[in-house]
Amino acid sequence: MSNYPVIAIDGPTASGKGTVASLVAQKLGFHYLDSGALYRLVALASEKLGIDVKNAAELGFLVPKLLISFNNNQILLDGEDVTDAIRTENIGLRASALAVHPEVRTALVGLQRGFRQSPGLVADGRDMASVIFPDAVLKVFLTASAQARAERRYKQLIAKGISAKLSDLLQDLQERDARDSSRGAAPLVIAEGAKVLETSDLSIDQAVKTVLDWYQSVIT
Ligand code: DC
């Protein structure tokens, strides 16, 4: 593992960690890893190939065969732009279902660690601090109430012109929370030494500032 600093930001679905993490990365000029996107890519690719989400072995074999590239804000899978296709609720649920398999998680470790490059990395996910970058200089557990997260997701979907029902979204995210937190392999946990950031009543700017202040305090 290289010595470039890593800020690990973990948290439940729709907590805003992706937005906060990418803004923190921008401010610091660091690379950014959206690890959830990798699980979503496996979900999309395996769905296209008709692989069952329970078929751990085949899913594990699939991972090294995928041609994934992150191009500014675009995500390509085998040369195809799938930036929007991986963001649907269906793909999110499928990603959560296949993320329970150690075969899938292990196959994604090297890819995730490869993002640690000069001058540093901000990584967001569920197990960034606990498994992928246990030596992260700053570990943040970013969360918000289920209601606040469902409302955020609702607004995002409506803004994109996608119809949605708040009660369905709340139920989906509670289902994902339960599965992501209770699985045996790398469950969503507050890592030892992680600072908890409750964002239900914080703006994005306030959350970003808090993480940047914490980072300054650990490196000085
Ligand atoms: O962060 P997200 O909603 O895009 O992630 C989609 C799913 O991928 C999430 O429900 C669980 C899984 N995931 C994971 O198991 N570990 C990660 N580091 C990131 C995501």
Tab-separated table of C-alpha atoms and ligand atoms in Angstrom:
chain	number	residue	atom	x	y	z
A	1	MET	CA	0.000	0.000	0.000
A	2	SER	CA	1.253	3.488	-0.799
A	3	ASN	CA	1.535	6.237	1.763
A	4	TYR	CA	-0.669	8.790	0.059
A	5	PRO	CA	-3.248	10.059	2.553
A	6	VAL	CA	-6.749	8.638	2.434
A	7	ILE	CA	-9.900	10.173	3.848
A	8	ALA	CA	-12.450	7.371	4.256
A	9	ILE	CA	-16.098	8.402	4.313
A	10	ASP	CA	-18.553	5.602	5.069
A	11	GLY	CA	-22.251	5.711	5.686
A	12	PRO	CA	-25.672	4.387	4.760
A	13	THR	CA	-27.422	4.863	1.447
A	14	ALA	CA	-28.495	8.394	0.474
A	15	SER	CA	-26.638	9.910	3.422
A	16	GLY	CA	-25.035	12.451	1.089
A	17	LYS	CA	-21.589	10.918	1.512
A	18	GLY	CA	-20.999	10.863	-2.261
A	19	THR	CA	-21.669	14.573	-2.646
A	20	VAL	CA	-19.633	15.466	0.430
A	21	ALA	CA	-16.752	13.139	-0.489
A	22	SER	CA	-16.432	14.411	-4.057
A	23	LEU	CA	-16.493	18.056	-2.903
A	24	VAL	CA	-13.850	17.370	-0.249
A	25	ALA	CA	-11.729	15.680	-2.938
A	26	GLN	CA	-12.165	18.679	-5.235
A	27	LYS	CA	-11.152	21.145	-2.518
A	28	LEU	CA	-8.018	19.183	-1.669
A	29	GLY	CA	-7.168	18.279	-5.274
A	30	PHE	CA	-7.387	14.592	-4.272
A	31	HIS	CA	-8.647	11.645	-6.284
A	32	TYR	CA	-12.137	10.403	-5.523
A	33	LEU	CA	-13.368	6.829	-5.263
A	34	ASP	CA	-17.101	6.131	-5.352
A	35	SER	CA	-16.891	2.482	-4.309
A	36	GLY	CA	-20.673	2.062	-4.474
A	37	ALA	CA	-20.422	2.721	-8.213
A	38	LEU	CA	-18.247	-0.398	-8.538
A	39	TYR	CA	-20.887	-2.576	-6.859
A	40	ARG	CA	-23.490	-0.940	-9.071
A	41	LEU	CA	-21.387	-1.722	-12.160
A	42	VAL	CA	-21.232	-5.376	-11.145
A	43	ALA	CA	-25.002	-5.251	-10.641
A	44	LEU	CA	-25.634	-3.814	-14.090
A	45	ALA	CA	-23.193	-6.076	-15.923
A	46	SER	CA	-24.454	-9.225	-14.207
A	47	GLU	CA	-28.053	-8.292	-14.877
A	48	LYS	CA	-27.287	-7.908	-18.588
A	49	LEU	CA	-25.628	-11.334	-18.567
A	50	GLY	CA	-28.496	-12.912	-16.654
A	51	ILE	CA	-26.345	-13.929	-13.677
A	52	ASP	CA	-28.369	-14.525	-10.524
A	53	VAL	CA	-27.509	-12.219	-7.573
A	54	LYS	CA	-27.141	-15.334	-5.422
A	55	ASN	CA	-24.497	-16.878	-7.690
A	56	ALA	CA	-21.460	-15.734	-5.707
A	57	ALA	CA	-18.873	-17.697	-7.690
A	58	GLU	CA	-19.951	-16.467	-11.111
A	59	LEU	CA	-20.244	-12.887	-9.861
A	60	GLY	CA	-16.734	-13.113	-8.448
A	61	PHE	CA	-15.385	-14.380	-11.789
A	62	LEU	CA	-17.154	-11.590	-13.628
A	63	VAL	CA	-15.415	-8.742	-11.769
A	64	PRO	CA	-11.915	-9.031	-13.284
A	65	LYS	CA	-13.444	-9.281	-16.755
A	66	LEU	CA	-15.181	-5.912	-16.523
A	67	LEU	CA	-13.636	-2.996	-18.376
A	68	ILE	CA	-14.369	-0.091	-16.067
A	69	SER	CA	-13.235	3.477	-16.528
A	70	PHE	CA	-13.979	6.705	-14.717
A	71	ASN	CA	-13.716	9.683	-17.018
A	72	ASN	CA	-14.318	12.986	-15.208
A	73	ASN	CA	-17.982	12.598	-14.304
A	74	GLN	CA	-18.626	9.750	-16.693
A	75	ILE	CA	-18.561	6.059	-15.855
A	76	LEU	CA	-17.891	3.644	-18.696
A	77	LEU	CA	-18.515	-0.097	-18.694
A	78	ASP	CA	-16.993	-1.946	-21.634
A	79	GLY	CA	-16.867	1.382	-23.463
A	80	GLU	CA	-20.516	2.217	-22.868
A	81	ASP	CA	-21.573	5.282	-20.856
A	82	VAL	CA	-23.547	3.857	-17.911
A	83	THR	CA	-23.384	6.922	-15.634
A	84	ASP	CA	-27.176	7.157	-15.347
A	85	ALA	CA	-27.996	3.479	-15.859
A	86	ILE	CA	-26.254	2.485	-12.599
A	87	ARG	CA	-28.173	5.046	-10.506
A	88	THR	CA	-31.618	3.454	-10.604
A	89	GLU	CA	-33.231	2.087	-7.425
A	90	ASN	CA	-33.349	-1.355	-9.003
A	91	ILE	CA	-29.591	-1.406	-9.616
A	92	GLY	CA	-28.997	-0.053	-6.093
A	93	LEU	CA	-30.975	-2.901	-4.562
A	94	ARG	CA	-29.245	-5.435	-6.794
A	95	ALA	CA	-25.844	-4.001	-5.819
A	96	SER	CA	-26.740	-4.329	-2.157
A	97	ALA	CA	-27.839	-7.942	-2.714
A	98	LEU	CA	-24.639	-9.038	-4.448
A	99	ALA	CA	-22.395	-7.041	-2.092
A	100	VAL	CA	-23.080	-9.656	0.610
A	101	HIS	CA	-20.784	-12.163	-1.155
A	102	PRO	CA	-17.156	-12.263	-0.003
A	103	GLU	CA	-16.245	-13.445	-3.554
A	104	VAL	CA	-17.478	-10.157	-5.001
A	105	ARG	CA	-15.935	-8.005	-2.273
A	106	THR	CA	-12.536	-9.685	-2.535
A	107	ALA	CA	-12.515	-9.336	-6.315
A	108	LEU	CA	-13.025	-5.571	-5.925
A	109	VAL	CA	-10.294	-4.919	-3.330
A	110	GLY	CA	-7.368	-4.372	-5.722
A	111	LEU	CA	-9.376	-2.126	-7.987
A	112	GLN	CA	-10.367	0.095	-5.052
A	113	ARG	CA	-6.851	0.304	-3.608
A	114	GLY	CA	-5.581	1.294	-7.059
A	115	PHE	CA	-7.316	4.656	-6.645
A	116	ARG	CA	-4.831	5.604	-3.940
A	117	GLN	CA	-2.587	7.851	-5.954
A	118	SER	CA	-0.702	11.116	-5.505
A	119	PRO	CA	-1.501	13.468	-3.867
A	120	GLY	CA	-4.246	11.618	-1.952
A	121	LEU	CA	-7.677	10.028	-2.058
A	122	VAL	CA	-11.140	10.572	-0.686
A	123	ALA	CA	-13.001	7.252	-0.746
A	124	ASP	CA	-16.665	6.759	-0.021
A	125	GLY	CA	-18.567	3.564	0.683
A	126	ARG	CA	-19.447	1.179	3.485
A	127	ASP	CA	-16.123	-0.448	4.374
A	128	MET	CA	-13.548	2.125	3.296
A	129	ALA	CA	-12.294	2.678	6.838
A	130	SER	CA	-12.791	-0.839	8.163
A	131	VAL	CA	-11.472	-3.004	5.297
A	132	ILE	CA	-10.139	-1.231	2.210
A	133	PHE	CA	-8.114	1.605	3.767
A	134	PRO	CA	-7.717	0.715	7.449
A	135	ASP	CA	-4.768	3.142	7.631
A	136	ALA	CA	-6.840	6.139	6.440
A	137	VAL	CA	-5.659	9.331	8.166
A	138	LEU	CA	-9.232	10.424	8.695
A	139	LYS	CA	-12.250	8.135	9.062
A	140	VAL	CA	-15.698	9.658	8.873
A	141	PHE	CA	-19.037	7.938	9.382
A	142	LEU	CA	-21.513	10.196	7.650
A	143	THR	CA	-25.158	9.621	8.385
A	144	ALA	CA	-28.619	11.178	8.568
A	145	SER	CA	-32.014	9.974	9.714
A	146	ALA	CA	-33.862	7.556	7.404
A	147	GLN	CA	-36.572	10.181	6.861
A	148	ALA	CA	-34.062	12.887	5.890
A	149	ARG	CA	-32.293	10.483	3.515
A	150	ALA	CA	-35.539	9.369	1.874
A	151	GLU	CA	-36.508	13.017	1.357
A	152	ARG	CA	-33.123	13.806	-0.216
A	153	ARG	CA	-33.381	10.867	-2.579
A	154	TYR	CA	-36.961	11.863	-3.442
A	155	LYS	CA	-35.886	15.405	-4.354
A	156	GLN	CA	-32.977	14.097	-6.459
A	157	LEU	CA	-35.253	11.793	-8.450
A	158	ILE	CA	-37.951	14.417	-8.969
A	159	ALA	CA	-35.296	16.926	-10.094
A	160	LYS	CA	-34.193	14.391	-12.711
A	161	GLY	CA	-37.786	14.026	-13.893
A	162	ILE	CA	-38.062	10.480	-12.487
A	163	SER	CA	-41.346	9.806	-10.685
A	164	ALA	CA	-41.038	8.461	-7.143
A	165	LYS	CA	-43.043	7.787	-4.009
A	166	LEU	CA	-41.564	8.891	-0.698
A	167	SER	CA	-42.983	5.938	1.263
A	168	ASP	CA	-41.509	3.424	-1.241
A	169	LEU	CA	-38.128	5.132	-1.095
A	170	LEU	CA	-38.152	5.066	2.701
A	171	GLN	CA	-38.969	1.364	2.687
A	172	ASP	CA	-36.255	0.591	0.077
A	173	LEU	CA	-33.586	2.387	1.989
A	174	GLN	CA	-34.533	0.782	5.285
A	175	GLU	CA	-34.299	-2.603	3.559
A	176	ARG	CA	-30.853	-1.740	2.205
A	177	ASP	CA	-29.684	-0.349	5.558
A	178	ALA	CA	-30.695	-3.580	7.262
A	179	ARG	CA	-28.917	-5.766	4.695
A	180	ASP	CA	-25.764	-3.603	4.442
A	181	SER	CA	-25.456	-3.507	8.245
A	182	SER	CA	-26.229	-7.122	9.033
A	183	ARG	CA	-24.250	-9.014	6.369
A	184	GLY	CA	-21.342	-11.144	7.533
A	185	ALA	CA	-18.775	-9.767	5.051
A	186	ALA	CA	-17.631	-6.205	5.737
A	187	PRO	CA	-20.904	-4.885	7.156
A	188	LEU	CA	-21.578	-1.172	7.405
A	189	VAL	CA	-20.126	-0.298	10.793
A	190	ILE	CA	-18.708	2.744	12.495
A	191	ALA	CA	-15.005	1.910	12.244
A	192	GLU	CA	-12.806	2.212	15.259
A	193	GLY	CA	-11.517	5.758	15.451
A	194	ALA	CA	-14.139	7.115	13.035
A	195	LYS	CA	-15.732	10.489	13.655
A	196	VAL	CA	-19.510	10.502	13.284
A	197	LEU	CA	-21.024	13.291	11.207
A	198	GLU	CA	-24.823	13.568	11.581
A	199	THR	CA	-26.030	15.586	8.585
A	200	SER	CA	-29.846	15.590	8.981
A	201	ASP	CA	-29.710	19.290	9.886
A	202	LEU	CA	-26.537	20.282	8.051
A	203	SER	CA	-26.162	21.829	4.607
A	204	ILE	CA	-23.741	20.227	2.164
A	205	ASP	CA	-21.328	23.147	2.666
A	206	GLN	CA	-21.395	22.698	6.443
A	207	ALA	CA	-20.710	18.967	6.128
A	208	VAL	CA	-17.833	19.571	3.680
A	209	LYS	CA	-16.350	22.226	5.962
A	210	THR	CA	-16.514	19.907	8.963
A	211	VAL	CA	-14.623	17.157	7.112
A	212	LEU	CA	-12.004	19.647	5.863
A	213	ASP	CA	-11.544	21.043	9.394
A	214	TRP	CA	-11.140	17.511	10.774
A	215	TYR	CA	-8.595	16.740	8.058
A	216	GLN	CA	-6.607	19.906	8.845
A	217	SER	CA	-6.579	18.967	12.506
A	218	VAL	CA	-5.224	15.472	11.875
A	219	ILE	CA	-2.449	16.553	9.509
A	220	THR	CA	-1.169	19.501	11.544
B	1	DC	O1	-23.345	3.787	-2.022
B	1	DC	P1	-24.303	3.136	-3.021
B	1	DC	O2	-25.745	3.301	-2.642
B	1	DC	O3	-24.026	3.575	-4.428
B	1	DC	O4	-23.954	1.576	-2.956
B	1	DC	C1	-24.733	0.595	-3.582
B	1	DC	C2	-24.634	-0.715	-2.824
B	1	DC	O5	-23.315	-1.253	-2.934
B	1	DC	C3	-24.885	-0.609	-1.324
B	1	DC	O6	-26.250	-0.805	-1.005
B	1	DC	C4	-24.022	-1.689	-0.731
B	1	DC	C5	-22.915	-1.865	-1.717
B	1	DC	N1	-21.639	-1.270	-1.273
B	1	DC	C6	-20.860	-2.037	-0.428
B	1	DC	O7	-21.260	-3.110	-0.029
B	1	DC	N2	-19.633	-1.582	-0.058
B	1	DC	C7	-19.184	-0.381	-0.472
B	1	DC	N3	-17.973	0.033	-0.102
B	1	DC	C8	-19.997	0.420	-1.304
B	1	DC	C9	-21.233	-0.050	-1.680
